[in-house]
PDB file of C-alpha atoms and ligand atoms in Angstrom:
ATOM      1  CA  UNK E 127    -171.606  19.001 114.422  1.00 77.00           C
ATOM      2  CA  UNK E 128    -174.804  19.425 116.788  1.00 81.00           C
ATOM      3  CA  UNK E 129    -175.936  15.434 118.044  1.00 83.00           C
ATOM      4  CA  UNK E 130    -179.551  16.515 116.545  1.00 85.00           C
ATOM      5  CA  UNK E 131    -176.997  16.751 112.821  1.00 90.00           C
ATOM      6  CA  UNK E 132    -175.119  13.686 113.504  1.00 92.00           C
ATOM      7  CA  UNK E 133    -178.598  11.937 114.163  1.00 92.00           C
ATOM      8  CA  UNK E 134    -179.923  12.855 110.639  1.00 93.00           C
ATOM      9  CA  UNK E 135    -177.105  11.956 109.186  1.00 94.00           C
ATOM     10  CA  UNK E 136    -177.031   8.372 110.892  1.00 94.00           C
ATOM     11  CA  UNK E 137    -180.740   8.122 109.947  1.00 94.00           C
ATOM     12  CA  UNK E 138    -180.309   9.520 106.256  1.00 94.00           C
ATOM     13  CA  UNK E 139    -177.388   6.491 105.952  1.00 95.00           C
ATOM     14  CA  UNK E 140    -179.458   4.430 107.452  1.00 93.00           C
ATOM     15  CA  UNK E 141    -181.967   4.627 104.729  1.00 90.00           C
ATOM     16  CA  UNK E 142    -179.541   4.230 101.781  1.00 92.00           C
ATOM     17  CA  UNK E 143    -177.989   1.170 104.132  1.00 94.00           C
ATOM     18  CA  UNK E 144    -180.475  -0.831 104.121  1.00 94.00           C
ATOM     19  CA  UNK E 145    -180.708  -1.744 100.479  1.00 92.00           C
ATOM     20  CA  UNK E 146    -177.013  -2.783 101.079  1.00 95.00           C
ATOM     21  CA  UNK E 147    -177.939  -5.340 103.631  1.00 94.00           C
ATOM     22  CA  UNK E 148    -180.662  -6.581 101.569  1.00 93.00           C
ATOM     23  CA  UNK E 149    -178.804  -7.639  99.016  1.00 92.00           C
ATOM     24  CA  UNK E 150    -175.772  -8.849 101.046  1.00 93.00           C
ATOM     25  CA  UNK E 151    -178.438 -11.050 103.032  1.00 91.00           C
ATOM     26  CA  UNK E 152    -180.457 -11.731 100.167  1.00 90.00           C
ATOM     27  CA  UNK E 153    -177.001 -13.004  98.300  1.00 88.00           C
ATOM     28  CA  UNK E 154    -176.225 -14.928 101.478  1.00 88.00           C
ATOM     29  CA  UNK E 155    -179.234 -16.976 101.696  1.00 85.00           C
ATOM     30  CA  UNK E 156    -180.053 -17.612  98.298  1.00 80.00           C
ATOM     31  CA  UNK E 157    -178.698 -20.842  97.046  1.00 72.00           C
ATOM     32  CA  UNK E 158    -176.672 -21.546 100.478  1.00 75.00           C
ATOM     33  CA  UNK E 159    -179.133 -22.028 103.271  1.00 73.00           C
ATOM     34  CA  UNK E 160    -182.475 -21.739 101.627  1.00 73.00           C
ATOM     35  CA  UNK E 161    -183.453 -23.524  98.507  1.00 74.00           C
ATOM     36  CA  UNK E 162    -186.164 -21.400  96.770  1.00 80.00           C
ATOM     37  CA  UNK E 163    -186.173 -17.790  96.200  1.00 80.00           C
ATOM     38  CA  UNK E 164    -189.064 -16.597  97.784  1.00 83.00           C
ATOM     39  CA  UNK E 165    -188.490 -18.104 101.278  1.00 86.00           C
ATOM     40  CA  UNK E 166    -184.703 -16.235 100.680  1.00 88.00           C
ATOM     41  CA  UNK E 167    -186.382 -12.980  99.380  1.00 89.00           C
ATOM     42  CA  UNK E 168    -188.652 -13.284 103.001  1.00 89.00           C
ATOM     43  CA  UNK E 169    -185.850 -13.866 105.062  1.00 91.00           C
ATOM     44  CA  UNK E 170    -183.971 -10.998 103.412  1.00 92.00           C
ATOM     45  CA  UNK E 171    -187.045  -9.231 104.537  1.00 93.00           C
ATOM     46  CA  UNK E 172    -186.383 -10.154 108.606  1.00 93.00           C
ATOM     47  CA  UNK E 173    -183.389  -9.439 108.548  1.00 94.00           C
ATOM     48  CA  UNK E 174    -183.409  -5.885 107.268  1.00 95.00           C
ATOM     49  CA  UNK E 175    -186.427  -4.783 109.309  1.00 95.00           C
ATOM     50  CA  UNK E 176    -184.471  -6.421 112.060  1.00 96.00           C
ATOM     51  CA  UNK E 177    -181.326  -3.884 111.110  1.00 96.00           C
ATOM     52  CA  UNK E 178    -183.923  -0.917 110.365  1.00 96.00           C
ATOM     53  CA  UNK E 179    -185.771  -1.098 113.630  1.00 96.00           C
ATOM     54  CA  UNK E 180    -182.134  -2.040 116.071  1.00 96.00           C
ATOM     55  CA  UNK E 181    -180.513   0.944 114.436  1.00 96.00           C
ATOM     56  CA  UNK E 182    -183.544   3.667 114.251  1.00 96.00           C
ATOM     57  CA  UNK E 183    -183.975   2.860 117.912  1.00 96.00           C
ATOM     58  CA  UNK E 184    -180.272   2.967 118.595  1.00 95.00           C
ATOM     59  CA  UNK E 185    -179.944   6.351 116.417  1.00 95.00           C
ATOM     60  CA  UNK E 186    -182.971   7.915 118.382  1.00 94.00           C
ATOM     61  CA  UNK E 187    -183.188   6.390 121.412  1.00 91.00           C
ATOM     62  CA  UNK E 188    -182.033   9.094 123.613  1.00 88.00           C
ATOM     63  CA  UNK E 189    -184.110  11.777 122.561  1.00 87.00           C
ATOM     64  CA  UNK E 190    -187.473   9.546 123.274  1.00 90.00           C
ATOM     65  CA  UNK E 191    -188.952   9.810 126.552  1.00 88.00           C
ATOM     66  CA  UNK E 192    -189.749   6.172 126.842  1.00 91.00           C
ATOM     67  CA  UNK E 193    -192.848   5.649 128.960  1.00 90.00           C
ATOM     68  CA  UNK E 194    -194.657   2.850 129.482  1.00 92.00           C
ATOM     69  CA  UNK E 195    -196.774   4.176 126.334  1.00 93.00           C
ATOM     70  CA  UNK E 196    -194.889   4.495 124.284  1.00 94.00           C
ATOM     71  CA  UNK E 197    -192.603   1.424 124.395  1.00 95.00           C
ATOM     72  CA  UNK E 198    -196.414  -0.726 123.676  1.00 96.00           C
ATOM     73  CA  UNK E 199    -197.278   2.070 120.722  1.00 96.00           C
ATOM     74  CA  UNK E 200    -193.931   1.016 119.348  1.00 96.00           C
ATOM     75  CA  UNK E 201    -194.281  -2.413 119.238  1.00 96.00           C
ATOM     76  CA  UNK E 202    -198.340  -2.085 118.453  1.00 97.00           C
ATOM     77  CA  UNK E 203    -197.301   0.402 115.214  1.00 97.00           C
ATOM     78  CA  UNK E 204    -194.664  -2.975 114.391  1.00 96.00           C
ATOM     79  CA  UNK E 205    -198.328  -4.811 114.251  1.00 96.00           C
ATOM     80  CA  UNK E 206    -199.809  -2.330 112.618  1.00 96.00           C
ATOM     81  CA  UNK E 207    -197.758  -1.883 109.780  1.00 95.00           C
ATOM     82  CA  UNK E 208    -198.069  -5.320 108.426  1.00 95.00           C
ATOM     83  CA  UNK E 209    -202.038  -4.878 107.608  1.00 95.00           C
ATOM     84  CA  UNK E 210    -200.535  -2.345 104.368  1.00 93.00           C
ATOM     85  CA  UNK E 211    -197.478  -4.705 103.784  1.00 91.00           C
ATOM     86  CA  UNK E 212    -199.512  -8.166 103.375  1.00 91.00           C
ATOM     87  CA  UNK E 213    -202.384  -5.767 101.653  1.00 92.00           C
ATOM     88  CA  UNK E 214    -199.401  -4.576  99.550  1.00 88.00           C
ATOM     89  CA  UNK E 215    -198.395  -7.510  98.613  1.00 85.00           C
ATOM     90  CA  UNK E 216    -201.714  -9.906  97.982  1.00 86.00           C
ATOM     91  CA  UNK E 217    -202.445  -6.703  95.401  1.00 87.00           C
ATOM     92  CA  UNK E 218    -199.527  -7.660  93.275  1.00 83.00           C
ATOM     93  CA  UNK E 219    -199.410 -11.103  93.933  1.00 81.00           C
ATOM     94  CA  UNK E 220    -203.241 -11.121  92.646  1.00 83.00           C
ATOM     95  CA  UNK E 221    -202.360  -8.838  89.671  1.00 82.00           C
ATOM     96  CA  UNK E 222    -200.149 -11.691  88.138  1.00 71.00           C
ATOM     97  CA  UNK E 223    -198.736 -15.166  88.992  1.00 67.00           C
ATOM     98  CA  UNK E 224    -195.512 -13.811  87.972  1.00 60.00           C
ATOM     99  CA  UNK E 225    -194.138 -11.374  90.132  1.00 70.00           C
ATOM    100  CA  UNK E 226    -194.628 -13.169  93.594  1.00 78.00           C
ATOM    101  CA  UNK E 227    -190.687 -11.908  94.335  1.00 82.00           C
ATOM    102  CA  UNK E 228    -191.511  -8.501  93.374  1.00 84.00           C
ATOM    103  CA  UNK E 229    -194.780  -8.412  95.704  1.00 86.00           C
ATOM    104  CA  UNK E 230    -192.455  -9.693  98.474  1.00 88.00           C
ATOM    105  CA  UNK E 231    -189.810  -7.050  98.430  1.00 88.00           C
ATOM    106  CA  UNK E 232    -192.614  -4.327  97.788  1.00 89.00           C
ATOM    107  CA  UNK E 233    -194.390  -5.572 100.794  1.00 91.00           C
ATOM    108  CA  UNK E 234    -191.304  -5.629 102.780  1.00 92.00           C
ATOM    109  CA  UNK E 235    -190.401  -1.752 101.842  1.00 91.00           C
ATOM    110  CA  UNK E 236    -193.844  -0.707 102.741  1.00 94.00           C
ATOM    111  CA  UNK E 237    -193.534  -2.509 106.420  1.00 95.00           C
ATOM    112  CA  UNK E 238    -190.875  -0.525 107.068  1.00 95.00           C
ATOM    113  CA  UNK E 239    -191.534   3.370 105.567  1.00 94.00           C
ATOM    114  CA  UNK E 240    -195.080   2.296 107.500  1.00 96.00           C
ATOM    115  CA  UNK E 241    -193.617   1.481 111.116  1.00 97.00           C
ATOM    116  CA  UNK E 242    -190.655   4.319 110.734  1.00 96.00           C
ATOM    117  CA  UNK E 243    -193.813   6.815 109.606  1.00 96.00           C
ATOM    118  CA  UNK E 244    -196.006   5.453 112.555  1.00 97.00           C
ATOM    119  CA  UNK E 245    -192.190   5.861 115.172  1.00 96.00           C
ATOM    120  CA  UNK E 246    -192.225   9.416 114.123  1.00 95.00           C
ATOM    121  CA  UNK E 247    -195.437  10.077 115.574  1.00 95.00           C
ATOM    122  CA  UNK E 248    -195.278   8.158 118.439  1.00 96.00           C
ATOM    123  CA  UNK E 249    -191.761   9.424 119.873  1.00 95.00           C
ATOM    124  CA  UNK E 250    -192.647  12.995 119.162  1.00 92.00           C
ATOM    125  CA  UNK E 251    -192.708  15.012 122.399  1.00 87.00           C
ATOM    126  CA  UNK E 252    -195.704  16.785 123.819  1.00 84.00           C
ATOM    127  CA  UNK E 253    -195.488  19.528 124.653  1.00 78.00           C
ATOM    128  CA  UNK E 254    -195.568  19.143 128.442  1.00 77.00           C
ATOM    129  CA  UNK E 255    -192.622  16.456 127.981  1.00 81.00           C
ATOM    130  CA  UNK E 256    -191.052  20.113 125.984  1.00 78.00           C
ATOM    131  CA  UNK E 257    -191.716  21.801 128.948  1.00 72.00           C
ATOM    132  CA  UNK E 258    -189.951  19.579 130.999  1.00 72.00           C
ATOM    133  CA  UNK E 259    -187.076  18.871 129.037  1.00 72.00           C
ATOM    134  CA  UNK E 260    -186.861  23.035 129.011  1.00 67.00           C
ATOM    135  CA  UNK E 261    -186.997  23.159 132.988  1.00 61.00           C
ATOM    136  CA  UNK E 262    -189.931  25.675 132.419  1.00 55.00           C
ATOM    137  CA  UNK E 263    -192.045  23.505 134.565  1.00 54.00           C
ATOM    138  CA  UNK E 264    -192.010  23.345 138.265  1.00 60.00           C
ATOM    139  CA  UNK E 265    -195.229  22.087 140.026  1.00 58.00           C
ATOM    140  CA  UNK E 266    -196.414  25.437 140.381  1.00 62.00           C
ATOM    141  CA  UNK E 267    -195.549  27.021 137.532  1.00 71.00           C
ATOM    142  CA  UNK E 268    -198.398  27.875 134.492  1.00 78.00           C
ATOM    143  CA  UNK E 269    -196.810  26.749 131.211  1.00 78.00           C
ATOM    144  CA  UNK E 270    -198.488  27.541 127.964  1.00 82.00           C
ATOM    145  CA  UNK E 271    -201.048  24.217 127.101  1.00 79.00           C
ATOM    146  CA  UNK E 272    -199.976  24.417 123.612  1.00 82.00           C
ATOM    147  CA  UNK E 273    -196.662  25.237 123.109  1.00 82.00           C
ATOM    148  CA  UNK E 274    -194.858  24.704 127.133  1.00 79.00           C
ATOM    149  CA  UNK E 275    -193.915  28.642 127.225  1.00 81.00           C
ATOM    150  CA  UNK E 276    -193.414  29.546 131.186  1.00 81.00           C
ATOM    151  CA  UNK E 277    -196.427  31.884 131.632  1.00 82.00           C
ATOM    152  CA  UNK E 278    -195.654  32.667 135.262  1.00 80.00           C
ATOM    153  CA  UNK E 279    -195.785  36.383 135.903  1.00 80.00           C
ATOM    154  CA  UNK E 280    -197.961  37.593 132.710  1.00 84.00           C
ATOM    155  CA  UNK E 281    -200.775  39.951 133.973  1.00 86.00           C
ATOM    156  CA  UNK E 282    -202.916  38.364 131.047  1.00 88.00           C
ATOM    157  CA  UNK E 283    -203.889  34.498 129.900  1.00 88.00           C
ATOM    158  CA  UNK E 284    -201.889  35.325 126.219  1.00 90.00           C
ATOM    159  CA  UNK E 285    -199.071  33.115 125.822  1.00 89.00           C
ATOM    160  CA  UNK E 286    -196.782  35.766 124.128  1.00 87.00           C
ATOM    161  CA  UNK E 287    -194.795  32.857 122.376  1.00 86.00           C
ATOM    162  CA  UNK E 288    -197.958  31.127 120.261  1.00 89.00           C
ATOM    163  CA  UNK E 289    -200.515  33.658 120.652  1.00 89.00           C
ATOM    164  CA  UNK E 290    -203.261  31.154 121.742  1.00 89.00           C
ATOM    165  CA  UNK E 291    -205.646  33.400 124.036  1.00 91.00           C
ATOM    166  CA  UNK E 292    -207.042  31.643 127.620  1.00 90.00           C
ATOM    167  CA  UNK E 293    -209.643  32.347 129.967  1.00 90.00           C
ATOM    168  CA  UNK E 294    -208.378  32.057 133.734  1.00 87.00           C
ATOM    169  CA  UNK E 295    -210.792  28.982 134.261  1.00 88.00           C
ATOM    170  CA  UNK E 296    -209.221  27.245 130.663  1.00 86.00           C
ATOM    171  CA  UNK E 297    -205.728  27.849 132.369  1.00 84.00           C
ATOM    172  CA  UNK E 298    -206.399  26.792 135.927  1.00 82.00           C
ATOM    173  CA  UNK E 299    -207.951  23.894 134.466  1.00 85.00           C
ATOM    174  CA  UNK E 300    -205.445  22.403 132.059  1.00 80.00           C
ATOM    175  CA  UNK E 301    -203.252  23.355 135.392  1.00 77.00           C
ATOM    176  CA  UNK E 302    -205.188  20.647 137.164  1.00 81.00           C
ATOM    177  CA  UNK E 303    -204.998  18.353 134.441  1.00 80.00           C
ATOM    178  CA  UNK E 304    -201.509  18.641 133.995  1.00 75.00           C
ATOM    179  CA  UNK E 305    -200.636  17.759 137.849  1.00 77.00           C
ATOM    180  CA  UNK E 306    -202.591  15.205 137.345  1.00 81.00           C
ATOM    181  CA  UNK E 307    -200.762  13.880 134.255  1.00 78.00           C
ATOM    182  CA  UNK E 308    -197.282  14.236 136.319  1.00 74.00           C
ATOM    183  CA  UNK E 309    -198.759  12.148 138.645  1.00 77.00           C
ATOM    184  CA  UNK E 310    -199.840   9.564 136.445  1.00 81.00           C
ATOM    185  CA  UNK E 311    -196.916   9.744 134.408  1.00 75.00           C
ATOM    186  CA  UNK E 312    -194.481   9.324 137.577  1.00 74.00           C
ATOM    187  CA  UNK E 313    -196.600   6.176 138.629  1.00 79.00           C
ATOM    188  CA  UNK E 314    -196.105   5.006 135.472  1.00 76.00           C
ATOM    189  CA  UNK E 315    -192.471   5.510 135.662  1.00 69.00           C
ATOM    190  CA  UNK E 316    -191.739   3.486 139.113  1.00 65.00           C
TER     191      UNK E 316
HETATM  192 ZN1   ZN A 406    -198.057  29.112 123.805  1.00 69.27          ZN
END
């Protein structure tokens, strides 16, 4: 099994986990520790975005290129992602006096689809960091802007991979700009 497999399969059992620990926590709490069942349906709610978020970054966290960036988008999309949640749930808790539990587990799930969505985008590579990861880049080398391909040696500004068409001043530019990113991104590393 290839580790990109055994990630999707951690992730996929992830997903169907977490129900699992929100009842077991939910069961837990209710009755024992905490007296009334919305402060035990909350807590239920820490505690599996606590297990979602320790084991997606566990699962994932050696294919991320963790820059300075990234680690504050992370934590910002965590932010983020309880505007739809508490939206979520004044909705249903305004809809009827009734299901107050309901909007509380609702809001809980949408915290967490909305900060794993927001992870997704944020840990994708660019496709510099591809070109990188692929050794196709050396500081002199001209890789493809869009897709990383090595274009050293073409006798035309095609990249032969993704078809995107340059002119010599597009591709000496983005050159430019790219040493200046590795630059930036190296300070940023130290
Ligand atoms: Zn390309």
């Amino acid at each position: 099994m290839s580790n990109l497999l055994s990630r999707l399969l951690l992730s996929l059992i992830l997903l169907v986990g977490a129900p699992v620990v929100y009842c077991v926590s939910y069961f837990v709490l209710d009755g024992s520790l905490i007296r009334t069942d919305e402060l035990s349906l909350l807590a239920s709610n820490g505690v599996t975005s606590l297990f979602i978020v320790v084991a997606w970054i566990l699962i994932w966290r050696r294919q991320v290129v963790w820059t300075a960036g990234r680690r504050q988008m992370t934590i910002v999309a965590g932010l983020l992602a309880l505007i739809p949640a508490l939206l979520v749930n004044l909705i249903i808790s305004a809809t009827s006096r009734f299901v107050d539990e309901v909007a509380i587990v609702i809001g809980g799930l949408c915290w967490c689809s909305v900060w794993l969505a927001l992870t997704v985008f944020i840990w994708r590579e660019t496709a510099l960091e591809r070109a990188k990861r692929l050794g196709e880049v050396s500081e002199s080398a001209i890789a493809c802007p869009n897709c990383g391909y090595n274009m050293t040696g073409l006798r035309q500004a095609r990249c032969p991979e993704c078809g995107t068409q340059y002119t010599l001043d597009e591709l000496f530019g983005m050159l430019r700009e790219r040493a200046a990113d590795l630059e930036r991104e190296q300070v940023e590393a130290k």
